[in-house]
PDB file of C-alpha atoms in Angstrom:
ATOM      1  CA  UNK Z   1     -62.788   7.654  25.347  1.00 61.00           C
ATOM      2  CA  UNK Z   2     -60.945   6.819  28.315  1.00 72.00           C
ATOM      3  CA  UNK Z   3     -57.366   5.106  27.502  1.00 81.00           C
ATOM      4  CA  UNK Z   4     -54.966   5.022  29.898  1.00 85.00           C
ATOM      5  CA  UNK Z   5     -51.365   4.756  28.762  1.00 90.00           C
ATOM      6  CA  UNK Z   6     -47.292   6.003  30.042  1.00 92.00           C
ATOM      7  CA  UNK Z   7     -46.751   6.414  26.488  1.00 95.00           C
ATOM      8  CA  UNK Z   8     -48.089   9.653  26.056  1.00 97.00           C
ATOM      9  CA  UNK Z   9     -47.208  12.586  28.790  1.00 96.00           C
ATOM     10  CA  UNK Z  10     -49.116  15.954  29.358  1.00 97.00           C
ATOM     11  CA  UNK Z  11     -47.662  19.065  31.233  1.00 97.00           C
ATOM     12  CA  UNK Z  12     -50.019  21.881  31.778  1.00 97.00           C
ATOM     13  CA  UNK Z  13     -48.465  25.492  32.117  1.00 97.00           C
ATOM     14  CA  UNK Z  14     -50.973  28.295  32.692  1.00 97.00           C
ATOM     15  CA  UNK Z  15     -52.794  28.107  29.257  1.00 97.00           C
ATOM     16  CA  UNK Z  16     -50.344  25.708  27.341  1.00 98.00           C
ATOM     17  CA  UNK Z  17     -50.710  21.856  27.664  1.00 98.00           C
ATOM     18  CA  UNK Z  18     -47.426  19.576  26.104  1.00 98.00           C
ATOM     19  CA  UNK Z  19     -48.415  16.219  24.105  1.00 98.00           C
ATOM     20  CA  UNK Z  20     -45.204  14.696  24.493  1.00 98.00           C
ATOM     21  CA  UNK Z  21     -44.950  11.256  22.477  1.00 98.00           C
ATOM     22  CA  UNK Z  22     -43.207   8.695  25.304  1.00 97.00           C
ATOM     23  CA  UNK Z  23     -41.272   5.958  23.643  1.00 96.00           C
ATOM     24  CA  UNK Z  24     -37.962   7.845  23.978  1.00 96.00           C
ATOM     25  CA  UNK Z  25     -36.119   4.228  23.144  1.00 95.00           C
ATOM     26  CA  UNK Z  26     -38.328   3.523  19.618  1.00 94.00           C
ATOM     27  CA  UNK Z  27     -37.927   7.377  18.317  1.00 96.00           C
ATOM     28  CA  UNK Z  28     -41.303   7.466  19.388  1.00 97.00           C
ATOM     29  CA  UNK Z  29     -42.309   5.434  16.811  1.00 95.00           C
ATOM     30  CA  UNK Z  30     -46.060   5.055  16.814  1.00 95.00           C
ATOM     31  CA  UNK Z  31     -47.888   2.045  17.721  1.00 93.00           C
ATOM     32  CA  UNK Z  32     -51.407   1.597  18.339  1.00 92.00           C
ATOM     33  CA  UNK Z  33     -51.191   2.798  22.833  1.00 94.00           C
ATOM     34  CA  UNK Z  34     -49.492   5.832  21.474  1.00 96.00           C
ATOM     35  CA  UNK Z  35     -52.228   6.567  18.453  1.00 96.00           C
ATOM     36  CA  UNK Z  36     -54.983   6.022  21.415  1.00 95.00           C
ATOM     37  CA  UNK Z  37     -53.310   7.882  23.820  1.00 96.00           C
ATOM     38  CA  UNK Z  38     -53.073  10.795  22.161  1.00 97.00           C
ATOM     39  CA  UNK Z  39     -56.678  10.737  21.079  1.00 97.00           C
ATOM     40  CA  UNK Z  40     -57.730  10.485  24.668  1.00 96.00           C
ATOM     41  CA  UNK Z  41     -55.271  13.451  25.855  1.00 97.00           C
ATOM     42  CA  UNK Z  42     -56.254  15.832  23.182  1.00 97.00           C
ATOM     43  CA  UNK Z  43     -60.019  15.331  23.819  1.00 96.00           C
ATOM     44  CA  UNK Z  44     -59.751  16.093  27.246  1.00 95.00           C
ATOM     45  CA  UNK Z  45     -57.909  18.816  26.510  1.00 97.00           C
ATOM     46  CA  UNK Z  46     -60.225  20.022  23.726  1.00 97.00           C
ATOM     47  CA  UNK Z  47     -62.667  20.316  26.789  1.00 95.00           C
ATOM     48  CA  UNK Z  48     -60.954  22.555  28.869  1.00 95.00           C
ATOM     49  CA  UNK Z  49     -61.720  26.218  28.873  1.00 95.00           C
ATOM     50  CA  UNK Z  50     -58.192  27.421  30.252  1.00 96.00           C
ATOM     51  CA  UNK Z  51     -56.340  25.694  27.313  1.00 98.00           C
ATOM     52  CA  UNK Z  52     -55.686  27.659  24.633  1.00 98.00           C
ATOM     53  CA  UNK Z  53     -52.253  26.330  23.012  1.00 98.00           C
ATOM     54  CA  UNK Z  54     -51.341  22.483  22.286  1.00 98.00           C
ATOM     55  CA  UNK Z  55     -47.672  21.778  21.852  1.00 98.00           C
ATOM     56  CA  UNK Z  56     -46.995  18.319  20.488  1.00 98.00           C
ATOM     57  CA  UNK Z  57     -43.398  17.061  21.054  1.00 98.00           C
ATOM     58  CA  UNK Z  58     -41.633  13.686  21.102  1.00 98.00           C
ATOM     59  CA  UNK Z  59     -39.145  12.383  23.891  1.00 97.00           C
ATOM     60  CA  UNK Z  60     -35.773  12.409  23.632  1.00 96.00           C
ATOM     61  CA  UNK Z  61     -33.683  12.544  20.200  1.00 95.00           C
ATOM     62  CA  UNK Z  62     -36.691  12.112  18.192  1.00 97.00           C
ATOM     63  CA  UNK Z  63     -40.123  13.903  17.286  1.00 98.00           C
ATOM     64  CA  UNK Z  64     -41.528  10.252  15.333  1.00 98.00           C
ATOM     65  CA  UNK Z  65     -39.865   7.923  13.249  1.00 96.00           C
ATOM     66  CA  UNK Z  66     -43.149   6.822  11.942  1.00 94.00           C
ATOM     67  CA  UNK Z  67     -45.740   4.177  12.544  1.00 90.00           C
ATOM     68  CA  UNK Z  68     -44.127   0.961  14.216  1.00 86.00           C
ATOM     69  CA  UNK Z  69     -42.248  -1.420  12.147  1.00 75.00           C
ATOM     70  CA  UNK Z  70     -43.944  -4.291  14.408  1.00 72.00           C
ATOM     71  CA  UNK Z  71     -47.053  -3.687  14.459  1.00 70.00           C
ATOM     72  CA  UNK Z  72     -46.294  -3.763  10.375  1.00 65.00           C
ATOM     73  CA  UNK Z  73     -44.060  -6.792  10.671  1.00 66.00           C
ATOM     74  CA  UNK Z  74     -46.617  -8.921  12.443  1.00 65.00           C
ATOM     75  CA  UNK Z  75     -48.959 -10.496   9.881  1.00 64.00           C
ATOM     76  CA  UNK Z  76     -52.339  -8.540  11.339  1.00 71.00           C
ATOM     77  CA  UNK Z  77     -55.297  -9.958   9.668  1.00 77.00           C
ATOM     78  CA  UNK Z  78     -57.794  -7.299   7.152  1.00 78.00           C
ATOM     79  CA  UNK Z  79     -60.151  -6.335  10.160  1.00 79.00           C
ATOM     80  CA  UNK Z  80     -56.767  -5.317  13.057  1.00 87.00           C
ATOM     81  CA  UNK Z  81     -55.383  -3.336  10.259  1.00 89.00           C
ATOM     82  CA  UNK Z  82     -58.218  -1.689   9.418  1.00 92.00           C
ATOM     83  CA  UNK Z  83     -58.981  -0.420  12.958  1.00 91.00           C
ATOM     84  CA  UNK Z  84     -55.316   0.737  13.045  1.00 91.00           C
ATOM     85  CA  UNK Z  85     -55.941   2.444   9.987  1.00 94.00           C
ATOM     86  CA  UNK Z  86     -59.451   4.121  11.813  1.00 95.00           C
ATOM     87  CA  UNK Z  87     -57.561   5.173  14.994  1.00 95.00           C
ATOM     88  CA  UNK Z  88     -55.010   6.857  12.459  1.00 96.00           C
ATOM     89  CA  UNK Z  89     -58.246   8.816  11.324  1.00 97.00           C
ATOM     90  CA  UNK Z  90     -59.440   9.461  14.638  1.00 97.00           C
ATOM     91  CA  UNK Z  91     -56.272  11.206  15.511  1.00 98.00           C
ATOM     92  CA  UNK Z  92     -55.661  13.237  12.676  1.00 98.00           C
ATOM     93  CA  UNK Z  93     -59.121  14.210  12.625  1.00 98.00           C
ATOM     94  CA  UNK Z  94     -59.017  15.647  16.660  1.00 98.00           C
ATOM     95  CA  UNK Z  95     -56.057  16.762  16.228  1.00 98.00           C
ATOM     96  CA  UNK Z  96     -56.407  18.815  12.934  1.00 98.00           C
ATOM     97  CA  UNK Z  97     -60.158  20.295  14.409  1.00 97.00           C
ATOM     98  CA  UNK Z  98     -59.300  21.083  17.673  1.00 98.00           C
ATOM     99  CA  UNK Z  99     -60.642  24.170  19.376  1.00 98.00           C
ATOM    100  CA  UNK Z 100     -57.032  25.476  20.221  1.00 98.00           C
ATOM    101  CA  UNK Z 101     -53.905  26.916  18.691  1.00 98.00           C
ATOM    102  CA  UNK Z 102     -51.258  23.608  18.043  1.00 98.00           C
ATOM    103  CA  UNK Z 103     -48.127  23.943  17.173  1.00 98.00           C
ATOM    104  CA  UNK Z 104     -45.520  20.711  16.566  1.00 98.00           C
ATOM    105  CA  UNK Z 105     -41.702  21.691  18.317  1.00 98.00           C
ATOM    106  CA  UNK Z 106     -39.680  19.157  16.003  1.00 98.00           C
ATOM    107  CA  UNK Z 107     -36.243  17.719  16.774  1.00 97.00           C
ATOM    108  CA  UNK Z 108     -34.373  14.839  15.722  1.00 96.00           C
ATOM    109  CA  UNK Z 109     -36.542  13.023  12.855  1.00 97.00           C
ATOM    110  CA  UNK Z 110     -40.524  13.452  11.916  1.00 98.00           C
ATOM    111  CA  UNK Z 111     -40.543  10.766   9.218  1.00 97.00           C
ATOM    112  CA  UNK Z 112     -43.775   9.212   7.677  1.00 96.00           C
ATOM    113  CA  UNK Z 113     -46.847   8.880   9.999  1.00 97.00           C
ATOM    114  CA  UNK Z 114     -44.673  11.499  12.367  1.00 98.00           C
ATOM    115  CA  UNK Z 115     -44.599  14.085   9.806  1.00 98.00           C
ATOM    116  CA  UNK Z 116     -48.291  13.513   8.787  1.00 98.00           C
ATOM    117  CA  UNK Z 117     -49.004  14.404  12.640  1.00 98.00           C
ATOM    118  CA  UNK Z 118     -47.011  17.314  12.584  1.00 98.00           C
ATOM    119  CA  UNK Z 119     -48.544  18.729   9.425  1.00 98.00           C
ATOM    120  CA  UNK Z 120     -51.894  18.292  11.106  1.00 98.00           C
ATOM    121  CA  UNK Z 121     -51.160  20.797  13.717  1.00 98.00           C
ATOM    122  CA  UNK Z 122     -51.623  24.709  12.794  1.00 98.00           C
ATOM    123  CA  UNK Z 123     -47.559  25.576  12.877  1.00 98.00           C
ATOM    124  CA  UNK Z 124     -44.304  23.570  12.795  1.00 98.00           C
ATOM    125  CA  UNK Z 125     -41.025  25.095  14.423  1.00 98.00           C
ATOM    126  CA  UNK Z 126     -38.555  22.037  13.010  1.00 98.00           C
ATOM    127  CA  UNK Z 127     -35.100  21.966  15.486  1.00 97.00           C
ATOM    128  CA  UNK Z 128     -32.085  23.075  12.729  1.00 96.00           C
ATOM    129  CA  UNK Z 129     -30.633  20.024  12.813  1.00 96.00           C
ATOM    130  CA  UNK Z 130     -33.747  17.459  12.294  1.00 97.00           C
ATOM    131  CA  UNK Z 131     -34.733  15.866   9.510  1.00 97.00           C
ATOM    132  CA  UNK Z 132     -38.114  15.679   7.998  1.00 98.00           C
ATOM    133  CA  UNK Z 133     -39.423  12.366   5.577  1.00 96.00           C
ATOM    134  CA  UNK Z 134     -42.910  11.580   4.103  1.00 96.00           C
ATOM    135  CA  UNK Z 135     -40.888   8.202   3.396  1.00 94.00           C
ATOM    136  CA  UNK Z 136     -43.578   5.545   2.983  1.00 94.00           C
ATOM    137  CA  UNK Z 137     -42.110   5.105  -0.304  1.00 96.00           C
ATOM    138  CA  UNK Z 138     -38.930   3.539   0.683  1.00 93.00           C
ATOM    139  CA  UNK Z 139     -41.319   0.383   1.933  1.00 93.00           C
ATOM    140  CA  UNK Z 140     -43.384   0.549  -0.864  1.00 95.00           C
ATOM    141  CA  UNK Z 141     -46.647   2.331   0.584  1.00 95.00           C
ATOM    142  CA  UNK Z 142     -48.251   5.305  -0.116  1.00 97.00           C
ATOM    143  CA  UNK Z 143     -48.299   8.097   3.003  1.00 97.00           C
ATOM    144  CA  UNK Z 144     -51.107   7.768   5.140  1.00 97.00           C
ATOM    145  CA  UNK Z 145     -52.169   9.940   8.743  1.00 97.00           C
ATOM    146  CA  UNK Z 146     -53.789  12.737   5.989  1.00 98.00           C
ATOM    147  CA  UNK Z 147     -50.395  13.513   4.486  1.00 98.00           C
ATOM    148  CA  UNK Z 148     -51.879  14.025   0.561  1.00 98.00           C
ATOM    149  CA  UNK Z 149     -54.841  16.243   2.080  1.00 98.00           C
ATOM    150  CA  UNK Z 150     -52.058  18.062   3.813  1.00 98.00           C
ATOM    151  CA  UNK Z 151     -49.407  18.196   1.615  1.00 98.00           C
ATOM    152  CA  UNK Z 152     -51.626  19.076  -1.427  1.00 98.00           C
ATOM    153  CA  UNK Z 153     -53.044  22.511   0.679  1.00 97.00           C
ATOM    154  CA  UNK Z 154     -49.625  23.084   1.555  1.00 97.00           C
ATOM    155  CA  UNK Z 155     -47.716  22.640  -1.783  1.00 97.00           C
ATOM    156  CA  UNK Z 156     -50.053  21.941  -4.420  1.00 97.00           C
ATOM    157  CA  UNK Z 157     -50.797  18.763  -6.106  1.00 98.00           C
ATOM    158  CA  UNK Z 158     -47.528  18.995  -8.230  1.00 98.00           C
ATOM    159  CA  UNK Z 159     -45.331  19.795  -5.799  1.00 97.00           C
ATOM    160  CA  UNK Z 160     -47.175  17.183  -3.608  1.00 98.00           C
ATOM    161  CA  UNK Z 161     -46.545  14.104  -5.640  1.00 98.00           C
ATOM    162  CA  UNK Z 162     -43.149  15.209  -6.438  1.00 97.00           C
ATOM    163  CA  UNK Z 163     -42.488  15.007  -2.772  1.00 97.00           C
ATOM    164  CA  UNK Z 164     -44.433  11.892  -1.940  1.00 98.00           C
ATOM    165  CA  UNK Z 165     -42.549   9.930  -4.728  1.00 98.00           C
ATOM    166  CA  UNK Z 166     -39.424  11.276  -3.677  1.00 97.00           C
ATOM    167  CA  UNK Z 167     -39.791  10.057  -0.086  1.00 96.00           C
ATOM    168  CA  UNK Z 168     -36.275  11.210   0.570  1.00 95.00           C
ATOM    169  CA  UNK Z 169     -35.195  12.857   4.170  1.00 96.00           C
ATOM    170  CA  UNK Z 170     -34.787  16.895   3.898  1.00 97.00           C
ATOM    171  CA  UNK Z 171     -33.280  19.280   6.431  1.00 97.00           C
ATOM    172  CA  UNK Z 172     -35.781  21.422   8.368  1.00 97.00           C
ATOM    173  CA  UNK Z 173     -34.120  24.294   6.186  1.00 97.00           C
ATOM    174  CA  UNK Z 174     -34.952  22.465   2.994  1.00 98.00           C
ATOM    175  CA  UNK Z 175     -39.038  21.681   4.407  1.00 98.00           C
ATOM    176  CA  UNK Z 176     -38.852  25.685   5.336  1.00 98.00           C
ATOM    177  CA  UNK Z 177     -37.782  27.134   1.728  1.00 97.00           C
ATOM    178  CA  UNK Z 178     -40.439  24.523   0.500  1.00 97.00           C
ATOM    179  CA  UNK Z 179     -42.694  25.835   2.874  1.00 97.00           C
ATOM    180  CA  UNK Z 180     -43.502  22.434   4.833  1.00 98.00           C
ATOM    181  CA  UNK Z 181     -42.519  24.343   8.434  1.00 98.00           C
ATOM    182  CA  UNK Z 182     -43.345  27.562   9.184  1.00 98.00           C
ATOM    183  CA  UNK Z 183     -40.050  28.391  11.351  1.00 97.00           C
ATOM    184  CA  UNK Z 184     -36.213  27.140  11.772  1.00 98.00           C
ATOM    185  CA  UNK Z 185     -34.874  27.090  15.021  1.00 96.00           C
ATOM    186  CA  UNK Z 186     -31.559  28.400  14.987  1.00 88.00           C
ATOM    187  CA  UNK Z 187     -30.141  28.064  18.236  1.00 88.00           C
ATOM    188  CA  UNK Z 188     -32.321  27.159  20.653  1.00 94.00           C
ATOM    189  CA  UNK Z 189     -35.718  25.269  19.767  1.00 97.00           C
ATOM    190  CA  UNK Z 190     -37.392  25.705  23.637  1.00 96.00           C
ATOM    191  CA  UNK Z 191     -36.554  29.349  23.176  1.00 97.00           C
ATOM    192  CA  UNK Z 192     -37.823  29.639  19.787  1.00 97.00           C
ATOM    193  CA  UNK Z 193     -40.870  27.970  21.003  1.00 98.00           C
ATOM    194  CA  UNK Z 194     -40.995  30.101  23.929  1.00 97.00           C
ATOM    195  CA  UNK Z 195     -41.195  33.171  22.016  1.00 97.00           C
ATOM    196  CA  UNK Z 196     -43.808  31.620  19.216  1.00 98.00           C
ATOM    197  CA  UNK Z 197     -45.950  31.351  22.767  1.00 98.00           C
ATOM    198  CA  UNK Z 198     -45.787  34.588  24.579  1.00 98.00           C
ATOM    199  CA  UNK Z 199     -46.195  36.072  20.968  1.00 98.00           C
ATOM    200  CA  UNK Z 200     -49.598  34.310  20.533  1.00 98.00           C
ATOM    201  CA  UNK Z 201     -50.697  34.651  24.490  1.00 98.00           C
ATOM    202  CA  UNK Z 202     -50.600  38.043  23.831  1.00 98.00           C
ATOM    203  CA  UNK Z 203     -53.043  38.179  20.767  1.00 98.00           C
ATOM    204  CA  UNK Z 204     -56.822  37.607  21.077  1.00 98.00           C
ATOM    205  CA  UNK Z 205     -56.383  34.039  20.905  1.00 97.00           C
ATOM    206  CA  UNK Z 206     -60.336  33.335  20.520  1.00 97.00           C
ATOM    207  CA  UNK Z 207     -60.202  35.094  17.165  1.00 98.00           C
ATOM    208  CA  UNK Z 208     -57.059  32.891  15.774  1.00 98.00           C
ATOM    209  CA  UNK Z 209     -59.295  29.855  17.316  1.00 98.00           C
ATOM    210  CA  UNK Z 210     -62.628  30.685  15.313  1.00 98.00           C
ATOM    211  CA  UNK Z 211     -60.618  31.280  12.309  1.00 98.00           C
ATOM    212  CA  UNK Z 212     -58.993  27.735  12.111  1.00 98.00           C
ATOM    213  CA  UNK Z 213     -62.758  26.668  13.411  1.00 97.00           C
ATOM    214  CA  UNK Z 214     -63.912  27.739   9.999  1.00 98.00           C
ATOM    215  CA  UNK Z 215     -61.624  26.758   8.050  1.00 98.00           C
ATOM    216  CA  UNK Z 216     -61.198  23.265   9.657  1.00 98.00           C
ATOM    217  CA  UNK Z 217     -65.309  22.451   9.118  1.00 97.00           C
ATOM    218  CA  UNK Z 218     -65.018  23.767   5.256  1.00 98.00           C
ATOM    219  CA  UNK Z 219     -61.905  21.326   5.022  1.00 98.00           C
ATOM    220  CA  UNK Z 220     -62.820  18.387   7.356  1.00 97.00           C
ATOM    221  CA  UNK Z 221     -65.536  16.504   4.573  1.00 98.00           C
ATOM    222  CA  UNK Z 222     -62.309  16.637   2.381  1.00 98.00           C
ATOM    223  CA  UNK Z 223     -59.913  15.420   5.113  1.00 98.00           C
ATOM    224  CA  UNK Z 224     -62.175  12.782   5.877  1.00 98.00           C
ATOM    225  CA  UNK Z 225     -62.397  11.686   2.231  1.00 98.00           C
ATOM    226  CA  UNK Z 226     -58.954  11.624   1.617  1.00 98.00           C
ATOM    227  CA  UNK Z 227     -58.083   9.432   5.028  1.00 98.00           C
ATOM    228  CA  UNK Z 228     -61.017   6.968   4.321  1.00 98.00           C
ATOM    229  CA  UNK Z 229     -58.679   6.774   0.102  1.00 98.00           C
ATOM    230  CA  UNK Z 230     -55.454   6.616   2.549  1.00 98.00           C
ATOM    231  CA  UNK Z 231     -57.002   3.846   4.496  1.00 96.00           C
ATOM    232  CA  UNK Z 232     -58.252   1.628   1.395  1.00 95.00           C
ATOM    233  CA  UNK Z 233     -55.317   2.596  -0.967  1.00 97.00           C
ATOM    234  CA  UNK Z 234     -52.345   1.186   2.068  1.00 95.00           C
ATOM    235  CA  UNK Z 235     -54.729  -2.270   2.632  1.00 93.00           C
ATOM    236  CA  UNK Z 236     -54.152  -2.326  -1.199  1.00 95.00           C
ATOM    237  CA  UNK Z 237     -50.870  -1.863  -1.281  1.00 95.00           C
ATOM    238  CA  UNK Z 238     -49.368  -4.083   1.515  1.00 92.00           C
ATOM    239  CA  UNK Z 239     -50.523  -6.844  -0.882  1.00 92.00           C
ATOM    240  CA  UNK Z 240     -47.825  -5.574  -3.322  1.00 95.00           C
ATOM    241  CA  UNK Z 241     -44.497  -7.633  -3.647  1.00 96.00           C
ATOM    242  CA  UNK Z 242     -42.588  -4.052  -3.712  1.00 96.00           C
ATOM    243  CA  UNK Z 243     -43.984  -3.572  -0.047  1.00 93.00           C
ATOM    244  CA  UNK Z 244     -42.763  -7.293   1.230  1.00 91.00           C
ATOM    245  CA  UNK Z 245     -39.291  -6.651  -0.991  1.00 94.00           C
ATOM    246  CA  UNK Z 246     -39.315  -2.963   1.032  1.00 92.00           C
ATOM    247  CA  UNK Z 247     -39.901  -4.136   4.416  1.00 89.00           C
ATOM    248  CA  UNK Z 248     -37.257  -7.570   3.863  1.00 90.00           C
ATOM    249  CA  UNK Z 249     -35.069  -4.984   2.447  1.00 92.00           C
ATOM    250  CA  UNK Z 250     -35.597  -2.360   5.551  1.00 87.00           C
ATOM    251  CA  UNK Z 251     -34.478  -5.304   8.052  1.00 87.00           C
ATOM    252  CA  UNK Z 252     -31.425  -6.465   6.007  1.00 92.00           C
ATOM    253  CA  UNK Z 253     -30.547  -3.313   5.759  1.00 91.00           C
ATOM    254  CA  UNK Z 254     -30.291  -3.093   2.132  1.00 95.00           C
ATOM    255  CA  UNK Z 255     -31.508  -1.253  -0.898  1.00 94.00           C
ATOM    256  CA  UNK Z 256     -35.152  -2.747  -1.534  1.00 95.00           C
ATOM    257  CA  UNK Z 257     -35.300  -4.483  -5.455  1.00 96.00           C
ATOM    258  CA  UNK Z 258     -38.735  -3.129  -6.672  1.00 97.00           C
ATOM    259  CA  UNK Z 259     -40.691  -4.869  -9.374  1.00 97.00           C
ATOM    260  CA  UNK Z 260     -43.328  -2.502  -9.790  1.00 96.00           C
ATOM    261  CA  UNK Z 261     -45.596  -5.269  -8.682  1.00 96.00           C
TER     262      UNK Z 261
END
């Protein structure tokens, strides 16, 4: 797959290669170039024997504010929105089974689709101040990019659904104690980073690698199940009045009047 796109950048440092999301003006808010692009980067870089660490980043003040608003606005007929939908999949597939060690450096916000790509890579190091939101409920849609697959391992189903239905925005403290992140950031996140780096360039990295191999090919028939649900389950549900009422409400800028229809 060969997409070419300025929306997504990639530095290459020794063996580290930066995803950096490149809509610095939208939060980095996902559209369909950006879902593509990052496919296409993380492929190539999935082929590359001097790789061994992926760091996914947004820039600017944001990690990902979510899947674009537009491309929801615009009226996209069954078969667009379905293929949006499938390049979702792709992503979080690639991204979740790739032969390297990811880690997602978040600052500023990783809400909805955002925070279901961050939970698909192997270790989150959340900035102290951002803020983290599986928020699809606000609009009146269920989460999609993975997000019950990966929330479910993470939490447990419970905890899961409590957090799904909540949608609300938590601190990167509040997603550590519930064990969402795996480290805070307290001063500096580049440094913090930094040191997450050297730590694991220093272990036998080809051992960490064939453990998240196997663990990713017993999980992936399950991930795969659960995106193809996601997929069918958010067609269903932009149907609903509560989504049209969420998204009116979103753009007024007021607080949405759900039905339950």
């Amino acid at each position: 797959m060969n997409f070419v796109t300025d929306k997504v950048n990639v530095k290459i440092e020794g063996r580290v290669a930066t995803v950096e999301m490149n809509r610095p003006d939208s939060m980095n808010a996902m559209d369909t170039d950006v879902i593509k692009g990052l496919v296409c980067k993380l492929k190539e870089i999935s082929e590359s024997d001097d790789i061994d660490i992926v760091v996914l980043t947004g820039k600017g003040r944001a990690f990902s504010a979510g899947g674009d608003i537009k491309t929801m606005l615009s009226n996209m007929n069954e078969s667009d929105f379905l293929h949006v939908m499938d390049c979702i999949s792709e992503l979080i597939i690639t991204l979740y089974s790739i032969p390297k060690l990811t880690i997602s450096a978040v600052s500023g916000a990783a809400a909805g689709l955002g925070f279901s790509l961050a939970l698909a890579t192997d270790y989150i190091i959340a900035d102290k101040a951002s803020k983290l939101a599986m928020n699809f409920i606000g609009i009146g849609l269920i989460p999609d990019g993975g997000a019950h697959f990966f929330l479910e391992k993470r939490l447990g189903e419970t905890k899961a659904k409590q957090v799904i239905w909540d949608g609300k925005m938590m601190s990167a403290e509040e997603a550590y104690k519930l064990g969402l992140v795996q480290e805070v950031a307290e001063e500096d996140l580049q440094e913090t980073l930094h040191t997450r780096i050297t730590d694991w360039l220093g272990r036998p990295v080809q051992a960490m690698i064939k453990t998240k191999k196997i663990l990713a090919e017993k999980n992936r028939p399950q991930l795969l199940k659960i995106l193809e649900l996601e997929k069918y389950g958010q067609q269903k549900m932009r149907e609903t009045l509560d989504h049209k009422e969420g998204i009116k409400a979103f753009i007024e800028k007021r607080k949405p009047n759900f039905i339950g229809k």
